[in-house]
Amino acid sequence: MLDQRGKQAAVSVAMALMASACVAVGSTSTTVSATTLAITEGSASATTEDLSTTTIVMVGLRDNPLKIVDDDFIDRQSGEVFVVRGANYFNIVPGPSGSYENRTLSPLNFRPDDVERDFRALADRGYNTVRVFLECNGNPGCIGSTVRPGLNGDYLDVIVELMNIAVETDMMLLFTSNDLPDDGGYRTISARDDSRLFPGYRNSDFLTESGRQAMVKYWTDLMVGLVERKAPFEAVLGWSILNEHWLFRDQPPLSLATGTVTIGPATYDMADPGAKRAMVIDATRQLIEEVAAVIRGVHPTALVTMGFFVPDFPNPTAIGGDWYVDTAPLVESSDLDFFDFHFYANSDISVDQAARNFGVDDSRPVIMGEYGVFVHDMPTSESLVFTVLDHMAKACAAGFDGWIYWGYQRAPLDDATWSLTDEEGLLLDALAPMGVPDPCVAPADPNLAAAATVTVSASLPDQPGEYASDGTSRQWGSGADAPQWIELDLGSPAAVSSVRMTVAQYPAGRTVHRIEWASDDHVFSDSFLFDGVTEEGDVLVFDPPVPVELRFLRITTSVSPSWVAWREITVFGDRSP
């Protein structure tokens, strides 16, 4: 049941639709056009004054093909569980100011033939979902109108074209937005409540009444605009209110340690951490309720979600820096149908720890709407497939129900991830549901170093030897000049075909490294020498012409301009019978 604000949000949709569509009062027909509004509670003579006590329901739109039962997505037609498997789809290009923007749906950049080709490539491999951003700001090709209040009609046309492509290729869409559009007047609405307590942007957008009004206006314009264009709403798996909801911890009101803050009918004591947390959760729940009412007011079977990166409590993490995120209370109680949590492999906390920070439970579906491996964490692709599949399996065990990889193509950014199409589609094929129907099954690790026992000549307290083979961005650091060594015991003999060593070094300069190996007797008799200029992130590769039988592998650094360290050491081969 909606509260008064939720009813007002639903009514705003009704009033907007009335301005451009015929209205059926008391109708139960399902044959009317997609832009017809039915008021299903209220008399046949209902007036606009009666709308605050009615339920606003769109008729003539096809149902969402999916529904939620407990913590599963269920296909309405087959009754089978629908497991979300897909990709984030974007076209990131330089914007007018030189910064990068996602122009996937910009009418100036949209390439329908490429989109259809890519969607079919996903569908042919068993993927079923594509996540797409409704964004880009500051020019005539973005979602906000630069000439009048509201949204850009040409941009809405492209959204509908994308929805039609999704229907034709049998893909489901998850739409999301990073922020309010800069254009179209929405920021003017949000800024009405700006003050020293709410200095603007996200802390105003998501905590104040005017911020919620702006969000309701944006989503009303979006949904009404799509109805007017007869958009195929059945193409949409869900609507994500925000890509990632977060606030500035170092700005008011979250930065305040004294005084009180009043939002709506409630007043919160900023000296009380519990009251400050309640302030954020109360405002977020209200925002969700009002926007969800808009979406469901147009499409009653719509599924609504919101995205989040991992909070930094109770398990500390550097993810998000000083940005504040809190999700566990929303999992306990909110008007979201499912949750979209984002967590990348090789992070500074485990998947289980992240799930605890998120507050994951089995009350509703939880998808990992962004996951992947950053190139700076894994410069080469030898362990890439295992790392991603292992991440998915661990997420499944922690309570996640779906996975949307970031991204289909590589973003032209410094913090890019490996994309599905890198390395001639390595991950596109390796993660495909056709080949990996059950993402919950943990794969075998091809990296023999992952299970090795590591000993070292010396190490810093926070950079032990095992960090050099743990598959994360952590490194072994000796804390001393050359000569230093690190040794891996594989546990049993193996025919090793490749050794890769990722350099951790500053400054750049000449280094000399000797690889030695031994069998069970632990007597080193063979070696290979690296001698040359290296720098941070370089990968030294030892690929013997024929596999080398060994159990112990030792790398000794005799010359280095910095303390001796290794970012990662991987060993590939086959265990000896």
XYZ file of C-alpha atoms in Angstrom:
577
model
C 0.000 0.000 0.000
C 1.408 3.395 -1.007
C 1.620 6.240 1.494
C 0.481 9.732 0.481
C 3.731 10.589 -1.279
C 3.628 7.319 -3.195
C 0.052 8.024 -4.267
C 1.062 11.495 -5.383
C 3.849 9.979 -7.476
C 1.392 7.606 -9.126
C -1.018 10.451 -9.712
C 1.738 12.469 -11.413
C 1.971 9.692 -13.980
C -1.791 9.714 -14.438
C -1.929 13.445 -14.976
C 0.932 13.322 -17.473
C -0.766 10.580 -19.426
C -4.079 12.377 -19.402
C -2.431 15.259 -21.180
C -1.668 13.093 -24.199
C -3.967 10.058 -24.093
C -7.587 8.980 -23.820
C -8.661 7.993 -20.321
C -10.947 5.077 -19.529
C -12.624 5.367 -16.131
C -13.644 2.121 -14.476
C -12.619 0.149 -17.567
C -11.395 -3.430 -17.313
C -10.720 -3.774 -21.032
C -7.352 -5.117 -22.148
C -7.847 -4.249 -25.801
C -7.359 -0.514 -25.552
C -4.282 1.200 -26.954
C -0.976 1.219 -25.100
C -1.488 4.878 -24.148
C -4.850 4.402 -22.434
C -5.086 4.804 -18.665
C -7.598 2.856 -16.601
C -8.646 3.880 -13.083
C -9.707 0.605 -11.543
C -10.913 1.898 -8.184
C -13.382 4.768 -8.149
C -16.698 5.608 -9.724
C -17.381 6.026 -13.408
C -17.677 9.746 -12.752
C -14.285 10.062 -11.086
C -12.631 13.454 -11.454
C -9.018 14.468 -11.156
C -9.677 15.350 -7.518
C -10.580 11.694 -6.885
C -7.238 10.411 -8.218
C -5.428 10.581 -4.884
C -7.607 7.733 -3.590
C -7.487 5.522 -6.684
C -5.115 2.947 -8.019
C -3.626 3.987 -11.345
C -3.093 1.048 -13.692
C -2.014 1.014 -17.319
C -3.868 -1.480 -19.497
C -2.898 -2.648 -22.952
C 0.806 -3.088 -22.130
C 2.119 -6.623 -22.191
C 3.161 -8.115 -18.861
C 6.776 -8.409 -17.880
C 7.657 -11.967 -19.001
C 9.209 -12.506 -15.582
C 7.802 -12.501 -12.088
C 9.445 -13.022 -8.732
C 8.658 -15.934 -6.456
C 10.646 -15.910 -3.219
C 14.250 -15.282 -4.329
C 13.885 -16.464 -7.928
C 12.965 -14.889 -11.231
C 10.289 -17.075 -12.816
C 9.359 -17.174 -16.497
C 5.599 -16.535 -16.561
C 5.052 -18.699 -19.624
C 7.191 -21.750 -18.813
C 7.157 -21.530 -15.033
C 10.904 -22.197 -15.033
C 13.551 -20.325 -13.060
C 15.168 -17.563 -15.113
C 18.840 -17.102 -14.222
C 20.107 -13.664 -15.226
C 23.240 -14.042 -17.384
C 24.400 -11.156 -19.508
C 26.594 -8.148 -20.142
C 26.763 -4.426 -19.531
C 26.527 -2.781 -22.940
C 28.008 0.660 -23.509
C 29.632 2.942 -26.042
C 31.990 5.196 -24.082
C 33.430 8.072 -26.099
C 35.064 11.454 -25.331
C 32.477 14.115 -24.426
C 32.503 17.836 -25.276
C 34.579 18.698 -22.192
C 37.128 15.973 -22.863
C 35.767 13.613 -20.213
C 34.328 10.291 -21.300
C 30.578 9.728 -21.652
C 28.425 6.689 -22.280
C 26.704 7.450 -25.587
C 25.093 4.065 -26.228
C 21.634 5.565 -26.781
C 22.588 8.994 -28.071
C 20.881 9.609 -31.430
C 24.230 11.067 -32.556
C 26.077 7.822 -31.807
C 23.531 4.988 -31.867
C 24.438 2.183 -34.268
C 21.435 -0.156 -34.535
C 23.115 -2.651 -36.862
C 26.024 -3.065 -34.440
C 23.647 -3.401 -31.503
C 21.608 -6.089 -33.228
C 24.774 -7.969 -34.204
C 26.089 -7.864 -30.642
C 22.753 -8.841 -29.084
C 22.523 -11.824 -31.433
C 26.070 -12.854 -30.539
C 25.014 -12.895 -26.889
C 21.719 -14.676 -27.528
C 23.367 -17.350 -29.682
C 25.559 -18.280 -26.711
C 22.680 -18.451 -24.252
C 22.980 -15.052 -22.601
C 19.619 -13.451 -21.820
C 20.143 -9.959 -20.368
C 21.791 -6.683 -21.338
C 22.236 -3.804 -18.898
C 22.117 -0.353 -20.510
C 22.632 3.165 -19.142
C 20.217 6.045 -19.762
C 22.729 8.846 -19.621
C 25.133 11.410 -21.075
C 24.739 15.114 -20.421
C 25.405 18.521 -21.867
C 24.743 18.251 -25.594
C 21.807 17.837 -27.985
C 22.401 14.094 -28.262
C 21.777 13.285 -24.591
C 18.703 12.282 -22.632
C 17.880 15.714 -21.186
C 16.523 18.326 -23.548
C 18.789 21.338 -24.063
C 16.003 23.499 -25.532
C 12.996 22.903 -23.257
C 12.082 21.320 -19.901
C 11.945 17.537 -19.983
C 13.582 14.805 -22.000
C 14.998 14.708 -25.506
C 12.392 13.137 -27.794
C 15.036 11.863 -30.211
C 16.772 10.078 -27.350
C 13.480 8.456 -26.301
C 13.021 7.277 -29.885
C 16.380 5.493 -29.677
C 15.424 3.837 -26.381
C 12.340 2.425 -28.089
C 14.440 1.273 -31.048
C 16.750 -0.539 -28.635
C 13.751 -2.164 -26.926
C 12.505 -3.407 -30.295
C 15.931 -4.847 -31.100
C 15.867 -6.648 -27.747
C 12.484 -8.180 -28.599
C 13.734 -9.294 -32.013
C 16.876 -10.895 -30.581
C 15.184 -12.437 -27.518
C 17.184 -10.384 -25.014
C 15.921 -8.768 -21.820
C 16.982 -5.239 -20.842
C 17.906 -3.777 -17.483
C 17.812 0.027 -17.765
C 19.618 2.235 -15.265
C 20.700 5.856 -14.734
C 23.782 7.247 -13.027
C 22.188 10.535 -11.946
C 19.526 13.040 -12.763
C 20.045 14.507 -16.246
C 21.939 17.783 -16.179
C 19.606 19.163 -18.839
C 15.828 19.397 -18.988
C 15.289 21.320 -15.742
C 15.605 18.398 -13.323
C 18.581 19.813 -11.462
C 16.732 23.099 -11.011
C 13.933 21.199 -9.255
C 16.358 19.239 -7.084
C 18.274 22.367 -6.054
C 15.223 24.039 -4.453
C 16.112 22.577 -1.064
C 19.866 23.174 -1.325
C 21.272 24.788 1.810
C 24.287 24.640 4.081
C 22.892 21.297 5.298
C 22.332 20.000 1.768
C 24.992 21.639 -0.432
C 23.869 20.130 -3.707
C 24.271 17.163 -6.031
C 23.872 13.680 -4.533
C 23.334 14.609 -0.879
C 20.534 16.915 -2.057
C 19.243 14.717 -4.887
C 18.713 11.696 -2.643
C 17.970 13.154 0.797
C 15.715 16.179 0.222
C 12.079 16.529 -0.764
C 12.986 18.572 -3.828
C 15.513 15.920 -4.853
C 12.826 13.250 -4.728
C 10.479 15.506 -6.683
C 13.119 15.834 -9.391
C 13.603 12.070 -9.510
C 9.846 11.511 -9.724
C 9.595 14.094 -12.501
C 12.445 12.459 -14.442
C 11.002 8.965 -14.180
C 7.494 10.219 -14.974
C 8.758 11.919 -18.128
C 10.678 8.783 -19.085
C 7.820 6.338 -18.593
C 5.184 8.575 -20.180
C 7.485 9.281 -23.107
C 7.941 5.576 -23.721
C 4.199 4.909 -23.492
C 3.521 7.661 -26.023
C 5.955 5.939 -28.377
C 4.284 2.530 -27.897
C 7.456 1.047 -26.457
C 7.498 -2.751 -25.954
C 7.699 -2.820 -22.163
C 7.873 -6.625 -22.282
C 11.526 -6.205 -23.360
C 12.473 -4.833 -19.937
C 13.558 -7.220 -17.206
C 13.764 -4.366 -14.747
C 14.179 -0.644 -14.133
C 17.101 0.355 -11.928
C 16.404 3.695 -10.264
C 20.130 4.395 -9.954
C 23.204 2.643 -11.256
C 24.825 3.061 -7.832
C 23.265 4.847 -4.888
C 25.869 6.579 -2.750
C 26.331 9.813 -0.809
C 29.263 12.067 0.063
C 30.417 11.152 3.549
C 32.611 14.270 3.762
C 29.805 16.733 2.977
C 26.782 17.823 5.044
C 24.685 16.406 6.438
C 26.803 13.224 6.747
C 29.915 15.186 7.745
C 28.126 16.855 10.669
C 28.879 15.669 14.209
C 26.575 18.067 16.060
C 23.145 19.599 15.625
C 20.003 18.194 14.096
C 18.707 17.734 10.561
C 15.034 17.645 9.657
C 13.836 15.792 6.564
C 10.083 15.748 6.137
C 8.391 14.910 9.443
C 11.525 13.436 11.080
C 14.417 15.103 12.893
C 17.771 13.364 13.291
C 20.571 13.985 15.811
C 23.871 14.224 13.933
C 25.806 13.364 17.095
C 24.157 9.923 17.069
C 25.606 7.555 14.405
C 22.469 5.439 14.587
C 20.250 8.446 13.907
C 22.463 9.515 10.999
C 22.197 6.025 9.509
C 18.424 6.063 9.973
C 18.242 9.423 8.179
C 19.867 7.952 5.067
C 17.805 4.771 5.109
C 14.498 6.607 5.666
C 15.205 8.998 2.789
C 16.342 6.189 0.506
C 13.256 4.098 1.232
C 11.066 7.117 0.469
C 12.903 7.776 -2.787
C 12.514 4.137 -3.819
C 8.816 4.086 -2.946
C 7.976 7.227 -4.885
C 9.924 6.332 -8.031
C 8.727 2.724 -7.957
C 5.156 4.040 -7.796
C 5.781 5.976 -11.011
C 7.185 2.939 -12.805
C 4.472 0.563 -11.632
C 1.850 3.211 -12.301
C 2.639 2.786 -15.977
C 3.532 -0.913 -16.008
C 2.061 -2.800 -13.045
C 4.153 -5.933 -13.640
C 7.407 -3.964 -13.883
C 10.280 -5.044 -11.648
C 12.191 -2.281 -9.886
C 15.716 -2.378 -8.509
C 18.588 -0.108 -7.525
C 22.345 -0.600 -7.873
C 24.989 -0.373 -5.151
C 28.695 -0.976 -4.746
C 29.750 -2.706 -1.547
C 29.432 -0.808 1.778
C 32.605 -0.505 3.856
C 31.153 -2.100 6.992
C 31.183 -4.397 8.900
C 34.156 -5.664 6.836
C 36.448 -2.691 6.031
C 37.189 -2.117 2.340
C 38.694 0.684 0.286
C 36.037 0.258 -2.412
C 34.199 3.546 -2.834
C 36.713 5.597 -0.857
C 34.862 8.265 1.166
C 31.515 7.637 -0.493
C 28.823 6.333 1.852
C 26.720 3.276 1.014
C 24.332 1.310 3.238
C 22.244 -1.581 1.943
C 21.498 -4.142 4.662
C 18.483 -2.240 6.093
C 17.078 -1.896 2.550
C 17.367 -5.651 2.051
C 15.364 -6.053 5.257
C 12.675 -3.608 4.146
C 12.213 -1.566 0.962
C 9.983 -1.392 -2.092
C 12.566 -2.930 -4.436
C 11.688 -6.183 -6.186
C 15.302 -7.342 -6.411
C 18.771 -6.004 -5.682
C 21.619 -5.161 -8.028
C 24.921 -5.393 -6.141
C 28.293 -4.734 -7.796
C 31.490 -6.527 -6.820
C 34.617 -7.200 -8.877
C 37.105 -10.062 -8.652
C 40.426 -9.576 -6.862
C 38.998 -6.989 -4.479
C 40.416 -6.310 -1.035
C 37.681 -8.344 0.673
C 36.245 -11.748 -0.220
C 32.908 -12.425 -1.879
C 31.573 -13.758 1.435
C 32.664 -10.597 3.231
C 31.075 -8.438 0.540
C 27.818 -10.388 0.822
C 27.784 -9.727 4.570
C 28.381 -6.020 3.986
C 25.537 -5.947 1.454
C 23.252 -7.868 3.841
C 22.434 -10.522 1.234
C 19.643 -12.873 2.269
C 17.152 -15.165 0.517
C 14.122 -12.861 0.732
C 14.453 -11.490 -2.817
C 16.646 -12.120 -5.864
C 20.093 -10.542 -5.790
C 22.028 -10.123 -9.027
C 25.636 -9.080 -9.498
C 24.898 -6.369 -12.045
C 28.570 -5.483 -12.407
C 31.475 -7.880 -12.033
C 34.696 -8.504 -13.887
C 38.484 -8.359 -13.652
C 40.419 -5.109 -13.942
C 43.261 -5.185 -16.435
C 45.591 -3.496 -13.945
C 44.967 -6.380 -11.523
C 45.553 -9.071 -14.166
C 47.676 -7.791 -17.053
C 47.647 -11.137 -18.906
C 44.765 -13.461 -19.652
C 46.167 -16.868 -18.638
C 44.095 -17.115 -15.425
C 41.302 -14.837 -16.585
C 38.653 -17.450 -17.320
C 39.240 -19.300 -14.072
C 39.217 -16.074 -12.057
C 35.845 -14.988 -13.450
C 34.185 -18.416 -13.176
C 35.535 -18.832 -9.648
C 34.168 -15.402 -8.725
C 30.730 -16.374 -10.057
C 30.726 -19.677 -8.160
C 31.702 -17.955 -4.915
C 28.982 -15.354 -5.473
C 26.437 -18.106 -6.001
C 27.437 -19.733 -2.719
C 27.105 -16.333 -1.027
C 23.499 -15.887 -2.205
C 23.695 -14.166 -5.611
C 21.171 -15.268 -8.240
C 22.386 -13.639 -11.473
C 25.423 -12.152 -13.185
C 25.872 -9.288 -15.680
C 29.483 -8.908 -16.798
C 31.234 -5.541 -17.208
C 31.364 -5.184 -20.123
C 30.682 -6.462 -23.623
C 33.426 -4.243 -25.079
C 36.406 -2.737 -23.292
C 35.950 0.808 -22.019
C 38.675 3.264 -23.136
C 39.527 4.084 -19.520
C 42.548 3.655 -17.259
C 40.554 1.393 -14.926
C 39.158 -0.809 -17.701
C 38.200 -4.420 -17.137
C 38.794 -7.310 -19.453
C 35.784 -7.318 -21.763
C 33.839 -10.254 -23.153
C 35.174 -9.518 -26.629
C 38.871 -9.131 -25.708
C 41.285 -11.826 -26.881
C 38.986 -12.744 -29.785
C 36.011 -13.288 -27.516
C 37.763 -15.401 -24.880
C 35.316 -14.586 -22.074
C 32.308 -14.297 -24.392
C 32.672 -17.996 -25.142
C 34.118 -19.158 -21.825
C 31.291 -17.669 -19.714
C 28.515 -18.528 -22.175
C 25.508 -20.252 -20.589
C 25.563 -22.711 -23.493
C 28.922 -23.982 -22.250
C 28.570 -23.146 -18.542
C 24.908 -23.809 -17.753
C 25.507 -23.822 -13.996
C 27.613 -20.871 -12.818
C 27.529 -22.239 -9.273
C 29.985 -25.049 -10.066
C 33.508 -24.004 -9.094
C 36.067 -24.541 -11.874
C 39.443 -26.228 -11.536
C 42.272 -23.726 -11.212
C 44.787 -24.110 -14.076
C 47.313 -21.989 -12.178
C 49.507 -24.456 -10.263
C 50.952 -21.599 -8.200
C 47.579 -20.896 -6.592
C 47.911 -23.913 -4.279
C 51.684 -23.707 -3.844
C 53.474 -23.324 -0.527
C 55.544 -20.146 -0.659
C 58.759 -19.382 1.186
C 60.801 -16.204 0.822
C 64.116 -14.754 1.898
C 62.391 -11.806 3.634
C 59.058 -9.988 3.641
C 57.315 -6.904 4.930
C 54.687 -7.614 7.615
C 51.831 -6.607 5.306
C 53.277 -8.150 2.106
C 53.946 -11.832 2.861
C 55.209 -14.268 0.258
C 51.843 -15.937 -0.389
C 50.515 -12.663 -1.822
C 52.672 -13.275 -4.899
C 50.532 -16.262 -5.945
C 47.075 -15.529 -4.523
C 45.498 -14.264 -7.750
C 44.776 -10.785 -6.360
C 46.313 -7.338 -6.793
C 48.295 -7.811 -3.558
C 52.042 -8.285 -3.850
C 54.955 -9.888 -2.045
C 57.425 -7.277 -0.877
C 60.754 -8.278 0.621
C 61.362 -4.877 2.163
C 65.032 -5.226 1.249
C 67.469 -4.736 -1.601
C 68.761 -7.506 -3.843
C 69.694 -10.275 -3.570
C 66.332 -11.764 -2.493
C 64.454 -14.908 -3.498
C 61.001 -16.453 -3.529
C 60.325 -20.196 -3.798
C 57.143 -22.068 -4.724
C 56.532 -25.700 -3.737
C 53.854 -27.091 -6.058
C 53.316 -30.031 -3.688
C 53.944 -32.682 -6.331
C 55.786 -32.887 -9.668
C 54.247 -31.205 -12.707
C 55.134 -30.718 -16.345
C 55.365 -26.917 -16.421
C 54.822 -25.237 -19.773
C 54.721 -21.570 -18.726
C 55.780 -19.279 -15.883
C 54.668 -15.650 -15.795
C 55.989 -13.081 -13.349
C 54.356 -9.670 -12.972
C 56.862 -7.018 -11.920
C 56.363 -4.854 -8.811
C 59.109 -2.244 -9.075
C 59.744 1.472 -8.688
C 61.706 3.095 -10.176
C 62.237 1.434 -13.535
C 65.714 0.112 -14.247
C 67.889 -2.899 -14.942
C 66.999 -6.091 -13.108
C 68.471 -9.593 -13.144
C 66.318 -12.586 -12.184
C 67.287 -16.262 -12.270
C 64.623 -18.999 -12.408
C 65.757 -22.357 -10.994
C 63.807 -25.563 -10.667
C 64.088 -28.886 -8.873
C 62.218 -32.154 -8.513
C 61.277 -33.919 -5.272
C 64.919 -33.995 -4.133
C 64.885 -30.168 -3.867
C 68.255 -29.954 -5.625
C 68.298 -27.072 -8.116
C 70.184 -28.029 -11.258
C 68.688 -26.004 -14.137
C 68.038 -22.314 -14.577
C 66.993 -19.491 -16.903
C 68.185 -15.871 -16.666
C 66.275 -12.609 -17.243
C 68.519 -9.533 -17.625
C 67.115 -6.218 -18.834
C 65.286 -3.004 -18.036
C 61.931 -3.560 -16.332
C 59.238 -1.402 -14.776
C 56.047 -1.719 -12.724
C 53.486 -3.979 -14.396
C 55.852 -5.675 -16.867
C 55.303 -9.406 -17.292
C 58.336 -11.669 -17.656
C 57.503 -14.921 -19.427
C 59.343 -18.234 -19.312
C 57.929 -20.656 -21.889
C 60.347 -23.587 -22.245
C 60.418 -25.266 -25.678
C 59.224 -28.465 -24.012
C 57.489 -28.743 -20.622
C 59.867 -28.886 -17.660
C 59.307 -31.522 -14.984
C 59.563 -29.843 -11.583
C 58.125 -29.503 -8.108
C 60.104 -26.568 -6.711
C 60.509 -23.221 -8.473
C 62.828 -20.525 -7.139
C 63.244 -16.976 -8.494
C 66.319 -15.111 -7.276
C 66.736 -11.394 -7.948
C 70.389 -10.321 -7.863
C 70.076 -6.816 -9.344
C 67.229 -4.317 -8.845
C 66.894 -0.520 -8.422
C 64.176 -1.057 -5.782
C 63.374 -3.405 -2.972
C 62.678 -6.819 -4.451
C 58.986 -7.623 -4.919
C 56.628 -9.510 -7.254
C 53.042 -8.572 -8.044
C 52.015 -12.055 -9.177
C 53.628 -15.342 -10.189
C 51.605 -17.880 -12.178
C 52.629 -21.384 -13.201
C 50.821 -23.427 -15.847
C 51.191 -27.059 -16.771
C 49.910 -30.551 -16.066
C 50.293 -32.590 -12.920
C 52.496 -35.606 -13.467
C 50.759 -38.979 -13.169
